[in-house]
mmCIF file of C-alpha atoms in Angstrom:
data_model
loop_
_atom_site.group_PDB
_atom_site.id
_atom_site.type_symbol
_atom_site.label_atom_id
_atom_site.label_comp_id
_atom_site.label_asym_id
_atom_site.label_seq_id
_atom_site.Cartn_x
_atom_site.Cartn_y
_atom_site.Cartn_z
ATOM 1 C CA UNK A 1 -5.020 -1.903 -25.796
ATOM 2 C CA UNK A 2 -4.583 1.815 -26.302
ATOM 3 C CA UNK A 3 -1.191 3.469 -26.329
ATOM 4 C CA UNK A 4 -0.530 6.387 -24.034
ATOM 5 C CA UNK A 5 2.352 8.742 -24.731
ATOM 6 C CA UNK A 6 4.171 9.309 -21.451
ATOM 7 C CA UNK A 7 7.245 11.546 -21.267
ATOM 8 C CA UNK A 8 7.130 13.195 -17.846
ATOM 9 C CA UNK A 9 6.761 10.994 -14.774
ATOM 10 C CA UNK A 10 6.317 12.371 -11.273
ATOM 11 C CA UNK A 11 7.184 9.979 -8.444
ATOM 12 C CA UNK A 12 6.082 11.239 -5.032
ATOM 13 C CA UNK A 13 6.934 9.100 -2.042
ATOM 14 C CA UNK A 14 8.687 9.043 1.321
ATOM 15 C CA UNK A 15 11.086 6.601 -0.394
ATOM 16 C CA UNK A 16 11.646 8.773 -3.468
ATOM 17 C CA UNK A 17 15.461 8.453 -3.266
ATOM 18 C CA UNK A 18 15.300 4.656 -3.242
ATOM 19 C CA UNK A 19 12.858 4.664 -6.178
ATOM 20 C CA UNK A 20 15.118 7.079 -8.060
ATOM 21 C CA UNK A 21 18.083 4.734 -7.605
ATOM 22 C CA UNK A 22 16.094 1.771 -8.933
ATOM 23 C CA UNK A 23 14.572 3.639 -11.894
ATOM 24 C CA UNK A 24 17.793 5.421 -12.879
ATOM 25 C CA UNK A 25 19.437 2.019 -13.461
ATOM 26 C CA UNK A 26 16.859 1.248 -16.161
ATOM 27 C CA UNK A 27 17.902 4.093 -18.495
ATOM 28 C CA UNK A 28 14.311 4.695 -19.628
ATOM 29 C CA UNK A 29 14.871 7.897 -21.647
ATOM 30 C CA UNK A 30 11.966 9.644 -19.937
ATOM 31 C CA UNK A 31 11.835 12.741 -17.755
ATOM 32 C CA UNK A 32 11.418 11.939 -14.066
ATOM 33 C CA UNK A 33 10.897 14.042 -10.980
ATOM 34 C CA UNK A 34 11.319 12.325 -7.631
ATOM 35 C CA UNK A 35 9.937 14.228 -4.662
ATOM 36 C CA UNK A 36 8.884 13.756 -1.067
ATOM 37 C CA UNK A 37 5.138 14.324 -0.579
ATOM 38 C CA UNK A 38 5.585 17.628 1.241
ATOM 39 C CA UNK A 39 7.527 19.174 -1.667
ATOM 40 C CA UNK A 40 5.113 18.370 -4.485
ATOM 41 C CA UNK A 41 3.354 21.372 -6.016
ATOM 42 C CA UNK A 42 0.532 21.908 -8.468
ATOM 43 C CA UNK A 43 3.167 22.936 -11.020
ATOM 44 C CA UNK A 44 4.707 19.450 -10.756
ATOM 45 C CA UNK A 45 1.332 17.925 -11.632
ATOM 46 C CA UNK A 46 0.862 20.240 -14.613
ATOM 47 C CA UNK A 47 4.320 19.162 -15.873
ATOM 48 C CA UNK A 48 3.605 15.439 -15.414
ATOM 49 C CA UNK A 49 1.944 12.976 -17.771
ATOM 50 C CA UNK A 50 2.128 10.249 -15.123
ATOM 51 C CA UNK A 51 1.984 10.274 -11.336
ATOM 52 C CA UNK A 52 3.119 7.511 -8.968
ATOM 53 C CA UNK A 53 2.508 7.802 -5.238
ATOM 54 C CA UNK A 54 0.888 6.262 -2.176
ATOM 55 C CA UNK A 55 -1.582 9.161 -1.830
ATOM 56 C CA UNK A 56 -3.301 12.096 -3.458
ATOM 57 C CA UNK A 57 -3.446 15.570 -2.006
ATOM 58 C CA UNK A 58 -7.120 16.442 -1.909
ATOM 59 C CA UNK A 59 -6.684 20.108 -2.851
ATOM 60 C CA UNK A 60 -4.689 19.462 -6.031
ATOM 61 C CA UNK A 61 -5.924 19.184 -9.609
ATOM 62 C CA UNK A 62 -4.881 15.901 -11.250
ATOM 63 C CA UNK A 63 -6.888 16.386 -14.441
ATOM 64 C CA UNK A 64 -3.890 16.794 -16.765
ATOM 65 C CA UNK A 65 -2.532 13.325 -15.977
ATOM 66 C CA UNK A 66 -2.769 10.395 -18.379
ATOM 67 C CA UNK A 67 -1.634 7.701 -15.941
ATOM 68 C CA UNK A 68 -1.887 7.439 -12.157
ATOM 69 C CA UNK A 69 -0.114 4.603 -10.348
ATOM 70 C CA UNK A 70 -0.649 3.616 -6.720
ATOM 71 C CA UNK A 71 2.597 2.507 -5.107
ATOM 72 C CA UNK A 72 0.506 0.724 -2.487
ATOM 73 C CA UNK A 73 -1.586 -2.410 -2.636
ATOM 74 C CA UNK A 74 -4.850 -0.722 -3.554
ATOM 75 C CA UNK A 75 -6.375 2.278 -5.229
ATOM 76 C CA UNK A 76 -9.020 3.127 -2.609
ATOM 77 C CA UNK A 77 -7.551 6.507 -1.691
ATOM 78 C CA UNK A 78 -7.211 7.334 -5.389
ATOM 79 C CA UNK A 79 -10.915 6.719 -5.965
ATOM 80 C CA UNK A 80 -12.487 8.056 -2.763
ATOM 81 C CA UNK A 81 -14.442 11.234 -3.549
ATOM 82 C CA UNK A 82 -12.435 11.721 -6.731
ATOM 83 C CA UNK A 83 -13.711 12.093 -10.278
ATOM 84 C CA UNK A 84 -11.324 10.886 -12.975
ATOM 85 C CA UNK A 85 -11.480 11.467 -16.678
ATOM 86 C CA UNK A 86 -12.232 8.031 -18.147
ATOM 87 C CA UNK A 87 -9.085 8.314 -20.303
ATOM 88 C CA UNK A 88 -6.853 8.243 -17.209
ATOM 89 C CA UNK A 89 -5.181 4.877 -16.699
ATOM 90 C CA UNK A 90 -5.251 3.898 -13.003
ATOM 91 C CA UNK A 91 -2.912 1.093 -11.930
ATOM 92 C CA UNK A 92 -1.508 -0.351 -8.716
ATOM 93 C CA UNK A 93 1.608 -2.153 -7.590
ATOM 94 C CA UNK A 94 1.384 -5.917 -7.689
ATOM 95 C CA UNK A 95 3.890 -7.851 -5.630
ATOM 96 C CA UNK A 96 3.918 -9.816 -2.385
ATOM 97 C CA UNK A 97 1.353 -7.676 -0.528
ATOM 98 C CA UNK A 98 -1.074 -10.591 -0.170
ATOM 99 C CA UNK A 99 1.456 -12.934 1.380
ATOM 100 C CA UNK A 100 2.928 -10.267 3.665
ATOM 101 C CA UNK A 101 -0.368 -8.892 4.909
ATOM 102 C CA UNK A 102 -1.934 -12.338 5.321
ATOM 103 C CA UNK A 103 0.986 -13.536 7.432
ATOM 104 C CA UNK A 104 0.838 -10.327 9.473
ATOM 105 C CA UNK A 105 -2.871 -10.921 10.137
ATOM 106 C CA UNK A 106 -2.243 -14.576 10.973
ATOM 107 C CA UNK A 107 0.388 -13.568 13.534
ATOM 108 C CA UNK A 108 -2.197 -11.481 15.385
ATOM 109 C CA UNK A 109 -4.812 -14.226 15.257
ATOM 110 C CA UNK A 110 -2.332 -16.732 16.677
ATOM 111 C CA UNK A 111 -1.229 -14.231 19.328
ATOM 112 C CA UNK A 112 -4.840 -13.882 20.481
ATOM 113 C CA UNK A 113 -5.657 -17.594 20.305
ATOM 114 C CA UNK A 114 -2.490 -18.515 22.197
ATOM 115 C CA UNK A 115 -3.245 -15.858 24.849
ATOM 116 C CA UNK A 116 0.110 -14.084 24.616
ATOM 117 C CA UNK A 117 -1.152 -10.868 26.250
ATOM 118 C CA UNK A 118 -2.908 -12.535 29.229
ATOM 119 C CA UNK A 119 0.147 -14.749 29.831
ATOM 120 C CA UNK A 120 2.456 -11.722 29.673
ATOM 121 C CA UNK A 121 0.238 -9.836 32.106
ATOM 122 C CA UNK A 122 0.282 -12.753 34.567
ATOM 123 C CA UNK A 123 4.050 -13.057 34.153
ATOM 124 C CA UNK A 124 4.531 -9.362 34.917
ATOM 125 C CA UNK A 125 2.347 -9.749 38.011
ATOM 126 C CA UNK A 126 4.344 -12.870 38.988
ATOM 127 C CA UNK A 127 1.110 -14.831 39.200
ATOM 128 C CA UNK A 128 0.233 -18.286 37.993
ATOM 129 C CA UNK A 129 -3.230 -18.888 36.635
ATOM 130 C CA UNK A 130 -3.771 -21.738 34.187
ATOM 131 C CA UNK A 131 -5.291 -20.665 30.902
ATOM 132 C CA UNK A 132 -6.035 -22.895 27.930
ATOM 133 C CA UNK A 133 -5.137 -21.456 24.549
ATOM 134 C CA UNK A 134 -7.572 -22.084 21.712
ATOM 135 C CA UNK A 135 -6.636 -24.004 18.604
ATOM 136 C CA UNK A 136 -6.691 -22.408 15.178
ATOM 137 C CA UNK A 137 -8.626 -25.301 13.636
ATOM 138 C CA UNK A 138 -11.535 -24.645 16.035
ATOM 139 C CA UNK A 139 -12.002 -21.093 14.780
ATOM 140 C CA UNK A 140 -13.945 -19.556 11.933
ATOM 141 C CA UNK A 141 -12.422 -16.625 10.137
ATOM 142 C CA UNK A 142 -14.194 -14.283 7.764
ATOM 143 C CA UNK A 143 -12.159 -12.411 5.181
ATOM 144 C CA UNK A 144 -13.694 -9.253 3.721
ATOM 145 C CA UNK A 145 -12.525 -8.635 0.194
ATOM 146 C CA UNK A 146 -11.801 -10.926 -2.711
ATOM 147 C CA UNK A 147 -8.835 -9.097 -4.202
ATOM 148 C CA UNK A 148 -5.304 -10.422 -4.241
ATOM 149 C CA UNK A 149 -4.792 -9.723 -0.520
ATOM 150 C CA UNK A 150 -8.120 -11.205 0.580
ATOM 151 C CA UNK A 151 -7.682 -14.316 -1.537
ATOM 152 C CA UNK A 152 -4.160 -14.924 -0.221
ATOM 153 C CA UNK A 153 -5.276 -14.364 3.367
ATOM 154 C CA UNK A 154 -8.127 -16.862 2.912
ATOM 155 C CA UNK A 155 -5.704 -19.482 1.519
ATOM 156 C CA UNK A 156 -3.276 -19.010 4.393
ATOM 157 C CA UNK A 157 -6.002 -19.150 7.032
#
């Protein structure tokens, strides 16, 4: 594993204050800049060795960076129509995204199978019409993607 010398870290996020509070407690002896997305400039990127964010601004030059970290579950937006120097380390946050997103998806599947919206509509109309909800074990579900989120969703389903 190669070593990368990182001194200046730029953290750009809507939750930059919360991230600053967490990181400041660690006493890392590095230089940090914490900014909201709308305040980041090209000069901030030139200063930085590392960049952590949910997004990239398409009109900015990221070529001076050594490390780019996605604060989100994936790196899709960091790769889409972007050329990176092969020396740039690209990483992503790993946590409970799979569990959270899988359960969120499951809630919508159950809502549809149990006919929540049609029942609510009938209730609002003060009408009674018998409907039979479908059972989850009679359904087939296809999960696109075999990453951490897709694998967790498949296990939960």
